Each structure stands twice: as C-alpha cells, then as structure tokens.
Coordinates of C-alpha atoms in Angstrom, one line a residue:
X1 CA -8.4 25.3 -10.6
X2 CA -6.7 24.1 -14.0
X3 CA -8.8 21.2 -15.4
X4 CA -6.3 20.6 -17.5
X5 CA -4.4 19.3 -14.5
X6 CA -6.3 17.3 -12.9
X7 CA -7.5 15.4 -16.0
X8 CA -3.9 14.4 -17.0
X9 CA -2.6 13.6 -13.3
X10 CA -5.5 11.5 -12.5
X11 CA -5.8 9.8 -15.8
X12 CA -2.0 8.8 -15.7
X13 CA -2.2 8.0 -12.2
X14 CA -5.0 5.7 -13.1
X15 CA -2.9 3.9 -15.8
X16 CA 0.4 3.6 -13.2
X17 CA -2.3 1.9 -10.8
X18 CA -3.9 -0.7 -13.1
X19 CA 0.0 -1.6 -13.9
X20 CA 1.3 -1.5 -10.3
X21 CA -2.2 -4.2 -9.8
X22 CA -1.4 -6.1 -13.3
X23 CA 2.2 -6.8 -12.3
X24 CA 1.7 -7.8 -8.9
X25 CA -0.9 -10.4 -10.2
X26 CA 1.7 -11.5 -12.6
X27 CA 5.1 -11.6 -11.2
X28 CA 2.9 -13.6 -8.2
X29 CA 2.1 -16.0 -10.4
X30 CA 5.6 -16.0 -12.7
X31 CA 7.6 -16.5 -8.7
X32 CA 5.2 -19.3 -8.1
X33 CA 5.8 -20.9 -11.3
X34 CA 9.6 -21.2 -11.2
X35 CA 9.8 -22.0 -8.1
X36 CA 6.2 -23.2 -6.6
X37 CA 7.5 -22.7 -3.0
X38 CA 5.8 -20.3 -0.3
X39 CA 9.0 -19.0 0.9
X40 CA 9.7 -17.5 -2.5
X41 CA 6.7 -15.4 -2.5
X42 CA 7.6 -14.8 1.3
X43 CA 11.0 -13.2 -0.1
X44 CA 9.5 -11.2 -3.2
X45 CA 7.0 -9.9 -1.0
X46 CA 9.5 -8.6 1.2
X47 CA 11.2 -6.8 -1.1
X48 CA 8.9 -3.7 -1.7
X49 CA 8.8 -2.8 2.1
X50 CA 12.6 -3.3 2.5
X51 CA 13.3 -0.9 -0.8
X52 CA 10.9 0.8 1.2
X53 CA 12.3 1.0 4.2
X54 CA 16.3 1.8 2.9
X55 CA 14.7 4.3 0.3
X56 CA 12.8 6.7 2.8
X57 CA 15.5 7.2 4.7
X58 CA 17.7 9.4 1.7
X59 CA 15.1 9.9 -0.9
X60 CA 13.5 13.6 0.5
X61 CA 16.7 14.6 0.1
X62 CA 16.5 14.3 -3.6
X63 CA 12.8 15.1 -3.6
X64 CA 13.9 18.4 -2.5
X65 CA 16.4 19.1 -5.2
X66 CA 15.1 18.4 -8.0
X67 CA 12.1 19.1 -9.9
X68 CA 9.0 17.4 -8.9
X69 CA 7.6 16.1 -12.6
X70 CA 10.7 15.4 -13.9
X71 CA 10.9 12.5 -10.6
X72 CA 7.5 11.6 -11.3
X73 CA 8.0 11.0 -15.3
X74 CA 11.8 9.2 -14.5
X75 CA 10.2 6.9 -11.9
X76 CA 7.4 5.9 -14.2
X77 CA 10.0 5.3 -17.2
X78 CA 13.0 3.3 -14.8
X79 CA 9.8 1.4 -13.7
X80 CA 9.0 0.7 -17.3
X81 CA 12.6 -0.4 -17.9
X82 CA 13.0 -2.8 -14.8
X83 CA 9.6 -4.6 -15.9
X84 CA 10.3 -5.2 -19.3
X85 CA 14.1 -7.0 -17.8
X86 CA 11.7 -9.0 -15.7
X87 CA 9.8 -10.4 -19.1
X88 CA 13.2 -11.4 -20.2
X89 CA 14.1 -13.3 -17.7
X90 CA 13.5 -16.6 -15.7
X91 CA 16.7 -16.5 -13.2
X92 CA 14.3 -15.8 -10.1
X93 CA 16.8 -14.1 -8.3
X94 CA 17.4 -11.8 -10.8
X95 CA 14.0 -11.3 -10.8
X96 CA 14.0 -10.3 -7.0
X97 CA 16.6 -7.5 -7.9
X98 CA 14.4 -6.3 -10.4
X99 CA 11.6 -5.9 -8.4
X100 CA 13.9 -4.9 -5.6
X101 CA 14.6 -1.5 -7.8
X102 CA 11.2 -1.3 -8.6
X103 CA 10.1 -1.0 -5.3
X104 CA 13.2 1.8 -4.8
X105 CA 11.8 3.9 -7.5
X106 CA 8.0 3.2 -6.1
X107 CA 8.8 4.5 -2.8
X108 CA 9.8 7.9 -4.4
X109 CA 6.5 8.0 -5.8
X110 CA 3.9 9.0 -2.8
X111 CA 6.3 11.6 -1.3
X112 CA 6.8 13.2 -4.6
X113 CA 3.3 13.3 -5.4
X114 CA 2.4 15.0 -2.0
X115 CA 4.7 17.5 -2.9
X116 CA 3.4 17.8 -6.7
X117 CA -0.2 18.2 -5.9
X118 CA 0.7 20.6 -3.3
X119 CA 2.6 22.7 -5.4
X120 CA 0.0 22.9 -8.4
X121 CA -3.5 21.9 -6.2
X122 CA -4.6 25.3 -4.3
X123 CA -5.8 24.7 -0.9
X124 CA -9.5 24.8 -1.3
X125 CA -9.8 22.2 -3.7
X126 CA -7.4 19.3 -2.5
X127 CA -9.7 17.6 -0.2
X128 CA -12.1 17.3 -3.8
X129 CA -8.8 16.4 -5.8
X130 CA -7.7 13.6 -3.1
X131 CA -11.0 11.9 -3.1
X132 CA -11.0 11.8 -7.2
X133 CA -8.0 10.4 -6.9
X134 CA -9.1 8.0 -4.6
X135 CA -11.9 6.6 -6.3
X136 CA -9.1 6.2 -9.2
X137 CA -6.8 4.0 -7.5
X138 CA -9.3 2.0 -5.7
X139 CA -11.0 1.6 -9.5
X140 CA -7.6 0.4 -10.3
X141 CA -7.8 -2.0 -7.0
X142 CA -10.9 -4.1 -9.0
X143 CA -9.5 -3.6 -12.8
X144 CA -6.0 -4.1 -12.2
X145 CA -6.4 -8.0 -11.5
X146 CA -9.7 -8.4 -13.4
X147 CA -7.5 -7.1 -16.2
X148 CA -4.7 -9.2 -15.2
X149 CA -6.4 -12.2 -15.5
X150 CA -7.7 -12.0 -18.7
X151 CA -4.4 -11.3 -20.2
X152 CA -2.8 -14.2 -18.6
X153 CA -6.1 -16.3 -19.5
X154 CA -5.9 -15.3 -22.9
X155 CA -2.2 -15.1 -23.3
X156 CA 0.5 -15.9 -20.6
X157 CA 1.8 -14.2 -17.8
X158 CA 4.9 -12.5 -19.7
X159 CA 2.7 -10.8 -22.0
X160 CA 0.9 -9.3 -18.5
X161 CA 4.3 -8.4 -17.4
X162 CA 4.9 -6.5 -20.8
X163 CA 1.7 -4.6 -21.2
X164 CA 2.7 -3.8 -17.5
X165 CA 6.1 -1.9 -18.7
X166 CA 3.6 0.1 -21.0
X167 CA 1.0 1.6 -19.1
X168 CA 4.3 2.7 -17.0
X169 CA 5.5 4.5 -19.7
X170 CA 1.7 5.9 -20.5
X171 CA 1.6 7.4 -17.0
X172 CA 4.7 9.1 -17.5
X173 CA 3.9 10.4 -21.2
X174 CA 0.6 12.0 -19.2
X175 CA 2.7 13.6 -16.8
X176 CA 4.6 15.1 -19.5
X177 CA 2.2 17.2 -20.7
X178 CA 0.7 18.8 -17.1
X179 CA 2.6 22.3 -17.4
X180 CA 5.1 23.1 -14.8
X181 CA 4.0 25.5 -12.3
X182 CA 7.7 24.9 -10.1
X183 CA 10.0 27.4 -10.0
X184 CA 14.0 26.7 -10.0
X185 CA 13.3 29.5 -7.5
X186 CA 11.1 27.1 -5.3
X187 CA 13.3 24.1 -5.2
X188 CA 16.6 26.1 -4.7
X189 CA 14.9 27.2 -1.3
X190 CA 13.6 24.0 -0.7
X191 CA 16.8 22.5 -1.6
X192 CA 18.8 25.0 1.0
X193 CA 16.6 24.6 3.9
X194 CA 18.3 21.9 7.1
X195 CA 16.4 18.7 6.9
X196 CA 16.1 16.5 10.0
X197 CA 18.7 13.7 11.0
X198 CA 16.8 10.4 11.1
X199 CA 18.0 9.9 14.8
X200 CA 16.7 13.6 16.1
X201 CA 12.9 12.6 14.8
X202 CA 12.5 9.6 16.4
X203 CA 13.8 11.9 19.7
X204 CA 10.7 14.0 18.5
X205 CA 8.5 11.1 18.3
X206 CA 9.7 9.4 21.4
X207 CA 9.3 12.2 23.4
X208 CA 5.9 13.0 22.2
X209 CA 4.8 9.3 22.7
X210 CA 6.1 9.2 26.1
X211 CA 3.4 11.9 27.1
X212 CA 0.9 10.3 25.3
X213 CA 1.0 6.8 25.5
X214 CA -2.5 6.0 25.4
X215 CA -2.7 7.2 22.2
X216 CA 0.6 5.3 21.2
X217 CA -1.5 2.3 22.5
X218 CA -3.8 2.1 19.7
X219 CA -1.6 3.0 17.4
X220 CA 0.9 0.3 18.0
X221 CA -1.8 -2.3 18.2
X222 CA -3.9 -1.0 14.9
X223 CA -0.5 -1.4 13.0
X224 CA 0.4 -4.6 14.3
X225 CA -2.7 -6.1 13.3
X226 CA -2.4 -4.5 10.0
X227 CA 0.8 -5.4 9.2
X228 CA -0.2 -8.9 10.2
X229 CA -3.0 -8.9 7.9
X230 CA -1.0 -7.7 5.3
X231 CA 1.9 -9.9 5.5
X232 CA -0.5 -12.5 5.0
X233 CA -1.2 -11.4 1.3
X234 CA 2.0 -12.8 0.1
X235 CA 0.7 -16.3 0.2
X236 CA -2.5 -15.5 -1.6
X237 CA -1.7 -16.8 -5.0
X238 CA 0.0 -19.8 -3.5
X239 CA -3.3 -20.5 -1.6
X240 CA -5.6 -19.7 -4.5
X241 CA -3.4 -21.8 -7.1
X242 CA -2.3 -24.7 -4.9
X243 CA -5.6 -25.0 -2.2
X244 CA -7.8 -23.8 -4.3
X245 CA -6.8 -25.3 -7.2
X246 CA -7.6 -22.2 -9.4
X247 CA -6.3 -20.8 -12.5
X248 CA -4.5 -17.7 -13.1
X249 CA -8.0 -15.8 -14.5
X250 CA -9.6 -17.0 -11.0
X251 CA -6.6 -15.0 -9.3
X252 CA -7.2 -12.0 -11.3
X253 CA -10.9 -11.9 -10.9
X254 CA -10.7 -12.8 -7.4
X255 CA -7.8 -9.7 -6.6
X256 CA -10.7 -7.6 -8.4
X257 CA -13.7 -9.1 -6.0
X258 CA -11.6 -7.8 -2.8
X259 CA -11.4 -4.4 -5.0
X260 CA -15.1 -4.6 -5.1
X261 CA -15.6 -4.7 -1.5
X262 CA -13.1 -1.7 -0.9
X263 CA -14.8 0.3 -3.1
X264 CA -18.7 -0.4 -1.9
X265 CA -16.9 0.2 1.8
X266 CA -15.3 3.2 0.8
X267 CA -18.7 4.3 -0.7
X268 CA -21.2 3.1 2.3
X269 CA -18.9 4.6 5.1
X270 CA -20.1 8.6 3.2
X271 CA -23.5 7.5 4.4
X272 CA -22.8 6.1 7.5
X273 CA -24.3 8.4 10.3
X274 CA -22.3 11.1 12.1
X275 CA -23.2 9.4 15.3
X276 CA -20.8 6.3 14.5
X277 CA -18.0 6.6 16.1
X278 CA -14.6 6.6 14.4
X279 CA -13.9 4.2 17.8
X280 CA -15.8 1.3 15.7
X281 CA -14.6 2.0 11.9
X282 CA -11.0 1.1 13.9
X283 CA -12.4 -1.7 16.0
X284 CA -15.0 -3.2 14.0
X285 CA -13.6 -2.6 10.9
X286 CA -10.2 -4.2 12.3
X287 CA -12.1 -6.8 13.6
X288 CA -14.1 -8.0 11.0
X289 CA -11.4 -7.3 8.4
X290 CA -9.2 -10.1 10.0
X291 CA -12.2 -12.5 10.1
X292 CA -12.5 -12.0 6.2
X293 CA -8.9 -13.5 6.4
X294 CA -9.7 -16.0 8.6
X295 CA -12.2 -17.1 6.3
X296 CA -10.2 -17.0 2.8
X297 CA -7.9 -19.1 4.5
X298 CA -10.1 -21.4 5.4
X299 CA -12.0 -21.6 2.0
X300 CA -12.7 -24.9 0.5
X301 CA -13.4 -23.2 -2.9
X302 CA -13.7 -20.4 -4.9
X303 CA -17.0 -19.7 -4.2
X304 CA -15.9 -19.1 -0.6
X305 CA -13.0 -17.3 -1.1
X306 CA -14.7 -14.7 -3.4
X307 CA -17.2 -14.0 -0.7
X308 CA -14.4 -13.4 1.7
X309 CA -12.4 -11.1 -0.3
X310 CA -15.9 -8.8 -0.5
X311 CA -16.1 -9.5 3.4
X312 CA -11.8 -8.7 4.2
X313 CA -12.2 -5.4 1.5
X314 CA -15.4 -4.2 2.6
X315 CA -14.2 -4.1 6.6
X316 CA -10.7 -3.0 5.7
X317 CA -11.8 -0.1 3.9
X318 CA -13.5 1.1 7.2
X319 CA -10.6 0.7 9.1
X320 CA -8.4 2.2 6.8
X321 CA -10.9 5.1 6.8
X322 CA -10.9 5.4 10.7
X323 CA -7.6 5.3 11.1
X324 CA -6.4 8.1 8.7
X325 CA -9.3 10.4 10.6
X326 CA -8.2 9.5 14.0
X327 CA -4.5 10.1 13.0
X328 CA -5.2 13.5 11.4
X329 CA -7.7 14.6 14.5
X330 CA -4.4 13.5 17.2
X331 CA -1.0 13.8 15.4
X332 CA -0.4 17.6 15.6
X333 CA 0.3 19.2 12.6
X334 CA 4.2 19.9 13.6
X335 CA 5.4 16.3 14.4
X336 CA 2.6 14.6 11.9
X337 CA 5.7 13.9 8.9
X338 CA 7.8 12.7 11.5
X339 CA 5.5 10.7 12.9
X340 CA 4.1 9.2 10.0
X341 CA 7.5 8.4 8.2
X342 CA 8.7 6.7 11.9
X343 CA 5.5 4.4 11.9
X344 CA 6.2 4.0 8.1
X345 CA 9.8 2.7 8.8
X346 CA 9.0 0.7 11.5
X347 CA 5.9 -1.0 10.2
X348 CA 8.2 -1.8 7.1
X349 CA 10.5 -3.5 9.1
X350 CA 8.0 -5.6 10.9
X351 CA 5.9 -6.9 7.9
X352 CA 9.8 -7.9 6.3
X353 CA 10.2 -10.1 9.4
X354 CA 6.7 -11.3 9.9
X355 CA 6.1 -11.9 6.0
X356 CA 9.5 -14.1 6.3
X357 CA 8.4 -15.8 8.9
X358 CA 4.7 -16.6 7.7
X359 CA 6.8 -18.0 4.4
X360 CA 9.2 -19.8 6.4
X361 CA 6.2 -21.9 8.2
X362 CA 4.1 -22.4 5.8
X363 CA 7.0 -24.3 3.5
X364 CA 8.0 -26.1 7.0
X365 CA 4.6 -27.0 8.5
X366 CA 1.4 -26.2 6.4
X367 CA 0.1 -23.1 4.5
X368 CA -3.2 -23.1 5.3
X369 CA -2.3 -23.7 9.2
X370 CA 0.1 -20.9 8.9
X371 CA -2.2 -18.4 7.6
X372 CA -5.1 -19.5 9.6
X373 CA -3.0 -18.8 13.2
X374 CA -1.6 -15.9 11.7
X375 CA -5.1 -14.8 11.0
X376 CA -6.5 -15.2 14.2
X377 CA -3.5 -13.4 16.2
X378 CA -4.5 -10.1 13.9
X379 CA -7.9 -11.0 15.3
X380 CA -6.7 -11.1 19.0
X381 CA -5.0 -8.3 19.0
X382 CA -7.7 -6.3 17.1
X383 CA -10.2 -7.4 19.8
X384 CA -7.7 -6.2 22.1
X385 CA -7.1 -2.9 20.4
X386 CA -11.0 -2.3 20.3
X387 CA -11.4 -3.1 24.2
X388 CA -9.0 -0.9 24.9
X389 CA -10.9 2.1 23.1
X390 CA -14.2 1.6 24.2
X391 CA -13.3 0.3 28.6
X392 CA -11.2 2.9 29.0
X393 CA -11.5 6.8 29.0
X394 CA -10.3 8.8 26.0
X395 CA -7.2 10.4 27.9
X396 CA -7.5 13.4 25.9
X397 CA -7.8 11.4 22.4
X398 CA -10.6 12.3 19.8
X399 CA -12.5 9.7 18.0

C-alpha cells in the first residue's frame, strides 16, 4: 500500500472537514444575524439535502466520465470560490444560492471518493483506510467548531467564513499531489457501460422490500427518527444564541463538546462485548440519542446543554454504528447502491419538509416547544422501532 497516499488523502480530507464544520458554525450564525428568524435557518438548512437530493439523481453520470481527482480537486476549488462570494455579501438570499451550489458540488464528493479510494485502495487494506479516515472526520467533528469559535471570538464571523474558502483550497492542493493511478482506459469503460433509470431501481427496491417487509420496518422507522433528530439541528444556534443567551465562542465550543461524545462513542463501542447485540446499538442508541435532544432543548443553561451534546453524540454514535452493520449484514451486495441512494433520496426529501416545518413553528408558536415535541416524537417512534426488534422474531434478519 502507497503511504504516500494515504497520508495526502487523509490529511486533505481532514482540512476539507474542519472547513465543512467552520462554515457551518459560521454561515449559522451570519443567517441568524441578518435575519434573527428560525425560519431562515429552517430554509438554509434545507438547502444542502435539496442540492442533495436534485444532484444525486445526474451526478454518477459525470462521476463516471471523468477522472476521479480531477472532480475531487474542482469540487474543493468551486467550493472555495462560492465561500469566499458568501464573505462578500449580506443579501441573505444570495447567500442561500451560494450555499445552495455548495451543497451541489458537496454532494459529488462522497460518491467520488468511494470510487477514488476504490480505484487506488487495494482490497485488504480499505477496512484499515476507512477507519483512519474515520477517526479524521470525526476529529474534525470536535475541531471544526472549537476552531470556529475562536475565530469568530477573536475576530468576526466573515473572517471564519474566509479561512473556510482556504482550507478548501488546501484540500484540493493535497489532492493534487496523490499520483493518478486511473486509466483513460478505466473511465472510457466505465463511461460506456448502461447505467440504471432512476424509475427501474426504485422497481428493484420495491420489489425487494415487498418480500421483506420486516426488514423495511426498521429501516423506515430508524430513518424517520433520524431524520427527525437531525432536522432538529437547524435551530441549534438559534436556541444556543437566543435561549441560551450564548456567544458565538459558546456555539463553537459547544458543536466541538457533541464531537467529543461521538468520538468517545465511536471509541467505547470497539470494546463493547461481542455478546451486545447490534438490536440495542439501533434501539438504545436511538433511544437515548433523542433523549440527549430532548434535554438540549430543554436546557436552562450552558452548563446543561454541554452535557447533553456529550449525552446526544455519545448515543448517536452507537446508533450510527449499528445501523451501517445491520445494513451491510441485510442489503445484499447486488441491490445495496440502489438501495442506499433510494433511502438517501427519500430521507432527503423528508428532512426538507420536516426541517421547514420545525422552522415554520417555531417562528409561529415557540422554539423551544417546537423542538421539545419534535424531540419526543423521534423518541416515540424510536421506542417503537426498538419494540419491534426485540417482541418480534427476526424473520430472517441478522443483528
């Protein structure tokens, strides 16, 4: 395995992650200061799944066509660009597009990086390589926002947004210099094989839900909850600033302290025994994941809410964890892309729709009522979702 490789793909990824974490910190906080309404980080939170949503749908067309590095160094460098527009500007809705395209060129990113490490990762050594790069972006998870908020603390929230645009264009310079192990040879036959219509995989996944719906059972309710939960982040700085009463540093260092947790989860679930089953990193985890929620939303201070975000990151990381393993030990290998990119779509549309209507009430009735309810319905349903695994037989499903 070329060293060389991994040490300039993972250290470039690891700059792209602290800036995908520094801008979101910031262009939270910029939203909230032009126009100190819920709904408008309801709306810029909803951008990235909806770029999301209309990007998948074309982009492994181009994947397939053209030459995996050269993607990953233009995304990093149009990313670059569209940040640097947003420090120039305080028109919010040109803001929105900005972010909008970012989000486009984002959603390239995981596909093409599948492909890329693939292509120059030999088999043996990607399941070491994966959890290096792991440990990278969930680093990034604490440093990002710690970083973040001393910036802003130090300077203002522009000058976050700007050293954003750079470590962009640092990821990309890294990439740069991995050598090129692609053929023309490789993407001409890549290019020239059929590629699915949209419409014909979700036939596929349909059809292979239908005979297994128990399966589809958890699945649909894991997501749900998830998507739930996550919706809910988009009022986070709106809760910490306005509520809470914080500062822009407390943010940061708060965003960091939920990084913490994921990370000593992430870490603890190795040593968990082989006798814990998978069944309670996806009920438990789910479970006690939307209770951190419940609890941040509910925080009278900071002191509170900085526990909570251990709690909420700590649990999710289990639940994360269980739920790739149960959907790599049940998704057979042949439908697994199609599968994944239905869910992906889907679930994108959802948290657009929920995320819009968690803005919508909390502007109309009351954030912290808002988030609370919406809190405990991902608790509901992830009680329901863990009843379901542990009442009933497996059906054929392993855990």
């Amino acid at each position: 395995m070329n060293k060389k490789i991994i040490s300039l793909y993972v250290t470039g990824i690891g700059f792209s992650e602290i800036g995908k974490w520094v801008f979101l910190v910031a262009i939270n906080l910029k939203v909230l200061a032009i126009s100190n309404s819920p709904f408008s980080i309801a709306i810029l939170y909803s951008l990235t799944p909806l770029s999301s949503l209309l990007t998948n749908i074309w982009s492994g067309r181009v994947i397939d066509r053209i030459d995996k590095k050269i993607i990953l160094m233009t995304i990093n460098v149009l990313r670059s660009i569209l940040i640097i527009m947003v420090f120039f500007t305080d028109n919010i809705y040109l803001i929105y597009l900005f972010v909008f395209f970012v989000g486009v060129a984002g959603a390239f990113f995981g596909p093409t990086s599948n492909v890329f490490i693939t292509n120059n990762v030999p088999q043996d050594f990607r399941k070491k390589f994966n959890s290096i790069l792991s440990s990278v972006t969930t680093g990034a998870l604490m440093t990002g926002p710690a970083l973040a908020g001393i910036i802003i603390a130090g300077y203002n929230i522009d000058f976050a947004i700007f050293i954003t645009s750079l470590l962009f264009l640092v990821c990309s310079f890294f990439i740069f210099l991995i050598p090129n192990n692609e053929s023309r040879k490789e993407i001409e036959r890549v290019a020239s094989s059929k590629l699915a219509i949209l419409l014909s995989d979700f036939r596929t996944v349909r059809g292979y839900f239908i005979e297994n719906k128990y399966l589809l059972k958890i699945i649909v309710l894991f997501n749900v909850s998830m998507v739930l939960i996550f919706s809910l982040d988009s009022q986070e700085a709106t809760y910490i600033k306005n509520n809470l009463l914080a500062t822009e540093r407390d943010y940061g260092l708060l965003m960091s302290l939920a990084g913490i947790g994921s990370v000593v989860g992430s870490i603890v679930s190795t040593y968990t025994p082989n006798s814990i089953s998978i069944k309670h990193y996806l009920g438990i985890g789910s479970m006690l994941g939307s209770i951190g929620y419940i609890l941040f939303y509910s925080s009278p201070n900071i002191i509170i809410a900085g526990i909570s975000f251990v709690v909420l990151g700590f649990f999710l990381a289990y639940a994360s964890i269980g739920y790739m393993t149960f959907f790599q030990n049940n998704i057979p290998k042949e439908v697994m892309g199609r599968v994944g990119s239905v869910i992906a779509m889907i679930q994108g549309a959802f948290q657009i729709i929920i995320t819009f209507i968690i803005g919508v009430f909390s502007t109309l009735i009351s954030l912290k009522v808002t988030t609370v309810l919406f809190s405990l319905v991902a608790l509901i349903i992830a009680i329901k979702l863990y009843s379901i695994i542990m009442n009933r037989s497996n059906k054929g499903v392993i855990f």
